[in-house]
Every structure is written in structure tokens, then in C-alpha cells.
Amino acid sequence: HRAYLAAWGIIAAAICLGDAALVRWAGPRLRPALAVCLLSACLVGLAATTHRRNEVWRTKRTLWTDVARKAPNKPRPHNNLGNCLFLDADYAGAIAEYRRALALDPHWHEAQLNLAITLEITGQAREARDWYLRFAREAPDAYLARKQAILTRFNEAP
């Protein structure tokens, strides 16, 4: 984030060093041609890396797959990847990602609720009930209405 501002010093230094190298090793006739070749190579490299990064951002699923691969020990990427899989109706994949998020942080209330909903959709009502009640017990009061609805649904006391 905003690394491009700090990169200007590195870019200026690289240009100066490249120019000094061209002056030293290339004659006055070859210097412009070599400069154009080096600049072209840099632009092709930057274009290729930009294209590769744009492929990661193609969909939310590809983005969160990349994030979860690069940050395997953080629960949020796995929860968000689970959400993408859920929206794609890949419920088995979503359940696996929610479980991975909860293995990393057993008190991650969003993953608890997401897992409960997905388990219920896939017909695993008993385990879904357990996760709903765990969410209702552990989630902060910002989820008060949802917690009360869950407790009422399962006839549980707060």
C-alpha cells in the first residue's frame, strides 16, 4: 500500500546506475539502442506481473483462494473463502474452509454461524444446532437479535 511512493528513490537510483553503466560499457552509438532495449524489457516484465496479479483479482473466489494460500494460519481468509464457496453452492468446500477457520480460532463467531448455516443446508441438523448454540453463547452483543432468535428457535435459555 503506497509503496510506489517510496519506490521512486529506488527507480531513480536504478536509472542513474543504468545510465552510468551504459556510458561506461556502450559507445555513444549503442547507448540509445541499449537504453530502449532495457526499458522495453522492464515494461514487458511489469506488464506480465500486472497481468498475473489481475488474474488473482478476477473473482472473489480467486482472490480469497490466493489470500488463504498465502496466509494459511489466519482464520479470516478461510472464512471468506468459505463464503465464496457457499455462494457457488460448493457446500462441502465451504464447510471445510469454515472448519479450517475455526481450527485456527475456535471463537471466531462469524465462522461459527457460517458453519451452522451451511451444515443446516446440507442436512446435518444436529451438528448445525450445536454450532448455532455455540454462536449464541459466544458471539458479542452486536449479534444480540440473531442470538435471541437462535435461542428462541431451539428453546434455550439465554
Short mmCIF file of N, CA, C and O in Angstrom, two decimals, residues 76-137:
data_model
loop_
_atom_site.label_atom_id
_atom_site.label_comp_id
_atom_site.label_asym_id
_atom_site.label_seq_id
_atom_site.Cartn_x
_atom_site.Cartn_y
_atom_site.Cartn_z
N ARG A 76 -9.55 -15.43 9.01
CA ARG A 76 -10.41 -14.60 8.14
C ARG A 76 -10.37 -15.03 6.67
O ARG A 76 -11.42 -15.15 6.05
N PRO A 77 -9.18 -15.27 6.09
CA PRO A 77 -9.19 -15.70 4.69
C PRO A 77 -9.96 -17.00 4.46
O PRO A 77 -10.66 -17.14 3.46
N HIS A 78 -9.86 -17.93 5.40
CA HIS A 78 -10.56 -19.21 5.25
C HIS A 78 -12.07 -19.01 5.39
O HIS A 78 -12.86 -19.62 4.65
N ASN A 79 -12.48 -18.15 6.31
CA ASN A 79 -13.90 -17.85 6.45
C ASN A 79 -14.43 -17.18 5.17
O ASN A 79 -15.49 -17.55 4.66
N ASN A 80 -13.70 -16.22 4.65
CA ASN A 80 -14.15 -15.51 3.45
C ASN A 80 -14.12 -16.42 2.22
O ASN A 80 -15.00 -16.32 1.36
N LEU A 81 -13.14 -17.29 2.13
CA LEU A 81 -13.13 -18.27 1.04
C LEU A 81 -14.32 -19.21 1.18
O LEU A 81 -14.97 -19.56 0.19
N GLY A 82 -14.62 -19.58 2.41
CA GLY A 82 -15.82 -20.41 2.65
C GLY A 82 -17.08 -19.71 2.18
O GLY A 82 -17.97 -20.33 1.58
N ASN A 83 -17.17 -18.40 2.41
CA ASN A 83 -18.33 -17.64 1.93
C ASN A 83 -18.43 -17.68 0.41
O ASN A 83 -19.51 -17.82 -0.16
N CYS A 84 -17.30 -17.55 -0.28
CA CYS A 84 -17.30 -17.61 -1.75
C CYS A 84 -17.73 -18.99 -2.23
O CYS A 84 -18.52 -19.10 -3.18
N LEU A 85 -17.23 -20.03 -1.59
CA LEU A 85 -17.60 -21.39 -1.96
C LEU A 85 -19.09 -21.62 -1.69
O LEU A 85 -19.78 -22.26 -2.49
N PHE A 86 -19.59 -21.09 -0.59
CA PHE A 86 -21.01 -21.20 -0.25
C PHE A 86 -21.86 -20.56 -1.35
O PHE A 86 -22.84 -21.14 -1.81
N LEU A 87 -21.48 -19.36 -1.78
CA LEU A 87 -22.24 -18.67 -2.83
C LEU A 87 -22.19 -19.42 -4.16
O LEU A 87 -23.10 -19.29 -4.98
N ASP A 88 -21.13 -20.20 -4.37
CA ASP A 88 -21.02 -21.02 -5.58
C ASP A 88 -21.67 -22.39 -5.39
O ASP A 88 -21.53 -23.27 -6.24
N ALA A 89 -22.36 -22.58 -4.27
CA ALA A 89 -23.05 -23.83 -3.92
C ALA A 89 -22.08 -25.00 -3.74
O ALA A 89 -22.46 -26.15 -3.86
N ASP A 90 -20.83 -24.71 -3.42
CA ASP A 90 -19.85 -25.74 -3.09
C ASP A 90 -19.86 -25.88 -1.57
O ASP A 90 -18.96 -25.39 -0.87
N TYR A 91 -20.91 -26.53 -1.06
CA TYR A 91 -21.12 -26.58 0.39
C TYR A 91 -20.05 -27.42 1.10
O TYR A 91 -19.63 -27.06 2.20
N ALA A 92 -19.60 -28.49 0.48
CA ALA A 92 -18.55 -29.30 1.10
C ALA A 92 -17.26 -28.49 1.24
O ALA A 92 -16.60 -28.52 2.28
N GLY A 93 -16.91 -27.74 0.20
CA GLY A 93 -15.73 -26.88 0.27
C GLY A 93 -15.89 -25.78 1.31
O GLY A 93 -14.94 -25.45 2.04
N ALA A 94 -17.10 -25.20 1.37
CA ALA A 94 -17.36 -24.14 2.35
C ALA A 94 -17.22 -24.68 3.77
O ALA A 94 -16.59 -24.04 4.62
N ILE A 95 -17.79 -25.85 4.02
CA ILE A 95 -17.70 -26.46 5.36
C ILE A 95 -16.23 -26.68 5.72
O ILE A 95 -15.81 -26.39 6.85
N ALA A 96 -15.45 -27.17 4.77
CA ALA A 96 -14.03 -27.42 5.04
C ALA A 96 -13.31 -26.12 5.39
O ALA A 96 -12.49 -26.09 6.32
N GLU A 97 -13.60 -25.04 4.68
CA GLU A 97 -12.95 -23.76 4.95
C GLU A 97 -13.39 -23.19 6.30
O GLU A 97 -12.59 -22.64 7.04
N TYR A 98 -14.69 -23.30 6.62
CA TYR A 98 -15.17 -22.81 7.92
C TYR A 98 -14.51 -23.60 9.05
O TYR A 98 -14.12 -23.03 10.08
N ARG A 99 -14.39 -24.90 8.85
CA ARG A 99 -13.73 -25.73 9.88
C ARG A 99 -12.26 -25.33 10.03
O ARG A 99 -11.72 -25.30 11.13
N ARG A 100 -11.61 -25.03 8.91
CA ARG A 100 -10.21 -24.61 8.96
C ARG A 100 -10.10 -23.29 9.72
O ARG A 100 -9.20 -23.12 10.54
N ALA A 101 -11.02 -22.36 9.47
CA ALA A 101 -11.00 -21.08 10.19
C ALA A 101 -11.20 -21.32 11.69
O ALA A 101 -10.53 -20.70 12.51
N LEU A 102 -12.12 -22.22 12.03
CA LEU A 102 -12.39 -22.49 13.45
C LEU A 102 -11.27 -23.28 14.11
O LEU A 102 -11.07 -23.16 15.32
N ALA A 103 -10.53 -24.05 13.34
CA ALA A 103 -9.36 -24.74 13.91
C ALA A 103 -8.29 -23.71 14.28
O ALA A 103 -7.58 -23.88 15.26
N LEU A 104 -8.21 -22.64 13.50
CA LEU A 104 -7.24 -21.58 13.79
C LEU A 104 -7.71 -20.66 14.92
O LEU A 104 -6.89 -20.15 15.67
N ASP A 105 -9.02 -20.42 14.99
CA ASP A 105 -9.59 -19.58 16.05
C ASP A 105 -10.96 -20.15 16.43
O ASP A 105 -11.96 -19.84 15.78
N PRO A 106 -11.01 -20.99 17.45
CA PRO A 106 -12.26 -21.65 17.83
C PRO A 106 -13.38 -20.69 18.24
O PRO A 106 -14.54 -21.07 18.28
N HIS A 107 -13.04 -19.45 18.54
CA HIS A 107 -14.05 -18.48 18.98
C HIS A 107 -14.41 -17.48 17.88
O HIS A 107 -14.98 -16.43 18.18
N TRP A 108 -14.09 -17.78 16.64
CA TRP A 108 -14.40 -16.90 15.51
C TRP A 108 -15.91 -17.02 15.27
O TRP A 108 -16.38 -17.95 14.62
N HIS A 109 -16.67 -16.07 15.78
CA HIS A 109 -18.13 -16.18 15.78
C HIS A 109 -18.73 -16.18 14.37
O HIS A 109 -19.73 -16.85 14.12
N GLU A 110 -18.15 -15.45 13.43
CA GLU A 110 -18.68 -15.45 12.07
C GLU A 110 -18.56 -16.83 11.43
O GLU A 110 -19.48 -17.30 10.77
N ALA A 111 -17.42 -17.48 11.64
CA ALA A 111 -17.23 -18.82 11.10
C ALA A 111 -18.16 -19.81 11.78
O ALA A 111 -18.67 -20.74 11.14
N GLN A 112 -18.43 -19.62 13.07
CA GLN A 112 -19.36 -20.50 13.78
C GLN A 112 -20.75 -20.43 13.14
O GLN A 112 -21.37 -21.47 12.85
N LEU A 113 -21.22 -19.22 12.91
CA LEU A 113 -22.55 -19.04 12.33
C LEU A 113 -22.58 -19.53 10.88
O LEU A 113 -23.53 -20.22 10.46
N ASN A 114 -21.54 -19.22 10.12
CA ASN A 114 -21.50 -19.67 8.72
C ASN A 114 -21.48 -21.19 8.64
O ASN A 114 -22.16 -21.78 7.79
N LEU A 115 -20.73 -21.83 9.52
CA LEU A 115 -20.69 -23.28 9.54
C LEU A 115 -22.06 -23.85 9.91
O LEU A 115 -22.53 -24.80 9.28
N ALA A 116 -22.70 -23.26 10.90
CA ALA A 116 -24.03 -23.73 11.31
C ALA A 116 -25.02 -23.64 10.16
O ALA A 116 -25.77 -24.59 9.89
N ILE A 117 -25.04 -22.53 9.47
CA ILE A 117 -25.97 -22.33 8.35
C ILE A 117 -25.69 -23.36 7.26
O ILE A 117 -26.62 -23.98 6.72
N THR A 118 -24.44 -23.55 6.93
CA THR A 118 -24.08 -24.48 5.85
C THR A 118 -24.38 -25.92 6.24
O THR A 118 -24.88 -26.70 5.41
N LEU A 119 -24.11 -26.28 7.48
CA LEU A 119 -24.44 -27.63 7.94
C LEU A 119 -25.95 -27.86 7.88
O LEU A 119 -26.40 -28.94 7.48
N GLU A 120 -26.71 -26.86 8.25
CA GLU A 120 -28.18 -27.00 8.21
C GLU A 120 -28.66 -27.19 6.77
O GLU A 120 -29.50 -28.05 6.49
N ILE A 121 -28.10 -26.42 5.84
CA ILE A 121 -28.49 -26.54 4.43
C ILE A 121 -28.17 -27.92 3.89
O ILE A 121 -28.91 -28.47 3.07
N THR A 122 -27.08 -28.50 4.36
CA THR A 122 -26.67 -29.81 3.85
C THR A 122 -27.30 -30.96 4.62
O THR A 122 -26.94 -32.12 4.41
N GLY A 123 -28.24 -30.66 5.51
CA GLY A 123 -28.98 -31.72 6.21
C GLY A 123 -28.31 -32.25 7.46
O GLY A 123 -28.75 -33.27 7.99
N GLN A 124 -27.31 -31.60 7.95
CA GLN A 124 -26.62 -32.04 9.15
C GLN A 124 -27.14 -31.24 10.35
O GLN A 124 -26.43 -30.46 10.98
N ALA A 125 -28.42 -31.46 10.64
CA ALA A 125 -29.16 -30.63 11.60
C ALA A 125 -28.59 -30.70 13.02
O ALA A 125 -28.53 -29.67 13.70
N ARG A 126 -28.19 -31.86 13.47
CA ARG A 126 -27.71 -32.00 14.86
C ARG A 126 -26.43 -31.18 15.07
O ARG A 126 -26.32 -30.43 16.03
N GLU A 127 -25.47 -31.33 14.16
CA GLU A 127 -24.23 -30.57 14.31
C GLU A 127 -24.48 -29.08 14.09
O GLU A 127 -23.88 -28.24 14.77
N ALA A 128 -25.40 -28.75 13.17
CA ALA A 128 -25.75 -27.35 12.94
C ALA A 128 -26.30 -26.74 14.21
O ALA A 128 -25.93 -25.61 14.59
N ARG A 129 -27.17 -27.45 14.91
CA ARG A 129 -27.75 -26.96 16.16
C ARG A 129 -26.66 -26.66 17.18
O ARG A 129 -26.68 -25.61 17.85
N ASP A 130 -25.69 -27.56 17.29
CA ASP A 130 -24.59 -27.35 18.24
C ASP A 130 -23.81 -26.07 17.91
O ASP A 130 -23.47 -25.30 18.81
N TRP A 131 -23.55 -25.83 16.63
CA TRP A 131 -22.81 -24.63 16.24
C TRP A 131 -23.66 -23.38 16.41
O TRP A 131 -23.14 -22.33 16.80
N TYR A 132 -24.96 -23.47 16.13
CA TYR A 132 -25.84 -22.31 16.37
C TYR A 132 -25.81 -21.92 17.85
O TYR A 132 -25.69 -20.74 18.20
N LEU A 133 -25.94 -22.92 18.73
CA LEU A 133 -25.96 -22.63 20.17
C LEU A 133 -24.61 -22.13 20.66
O LEU A 133 -24.55 -21.25 21.52
N ARG A 134 -23.55 -22.66 20.11
CA ARG A 134 -22.22 -22.16 20.49
C ARG A 134 -22.08 -20.70 20.07
O ARG A 134 -21.57 -19.88 20.83
N PHE A 135 -22.52 -20.37 18.87
CA PHE A 135 -22.52 -18.98 18.41
C PHE A 135 -23.34 -18.11 19.35
O PHE A 135 -22.90 -17.04 19.76
N ALA A 136 -24.52 -18.57 19.72
CA ALA A 136 -25.41 -17.78 20.59
C ALA A 136 -24.78 -17.53 21.95
O ALA A 136 -24.99 -16.48 22.56
N ARG A 137 -23.99 -18.47 22.44
CA ARG A 137 -23.33 -18.30 23.74
C ARG A 137 -22.11 -17.39 23.66
O ARG A 137 -21.82 -16.65 24.59
#
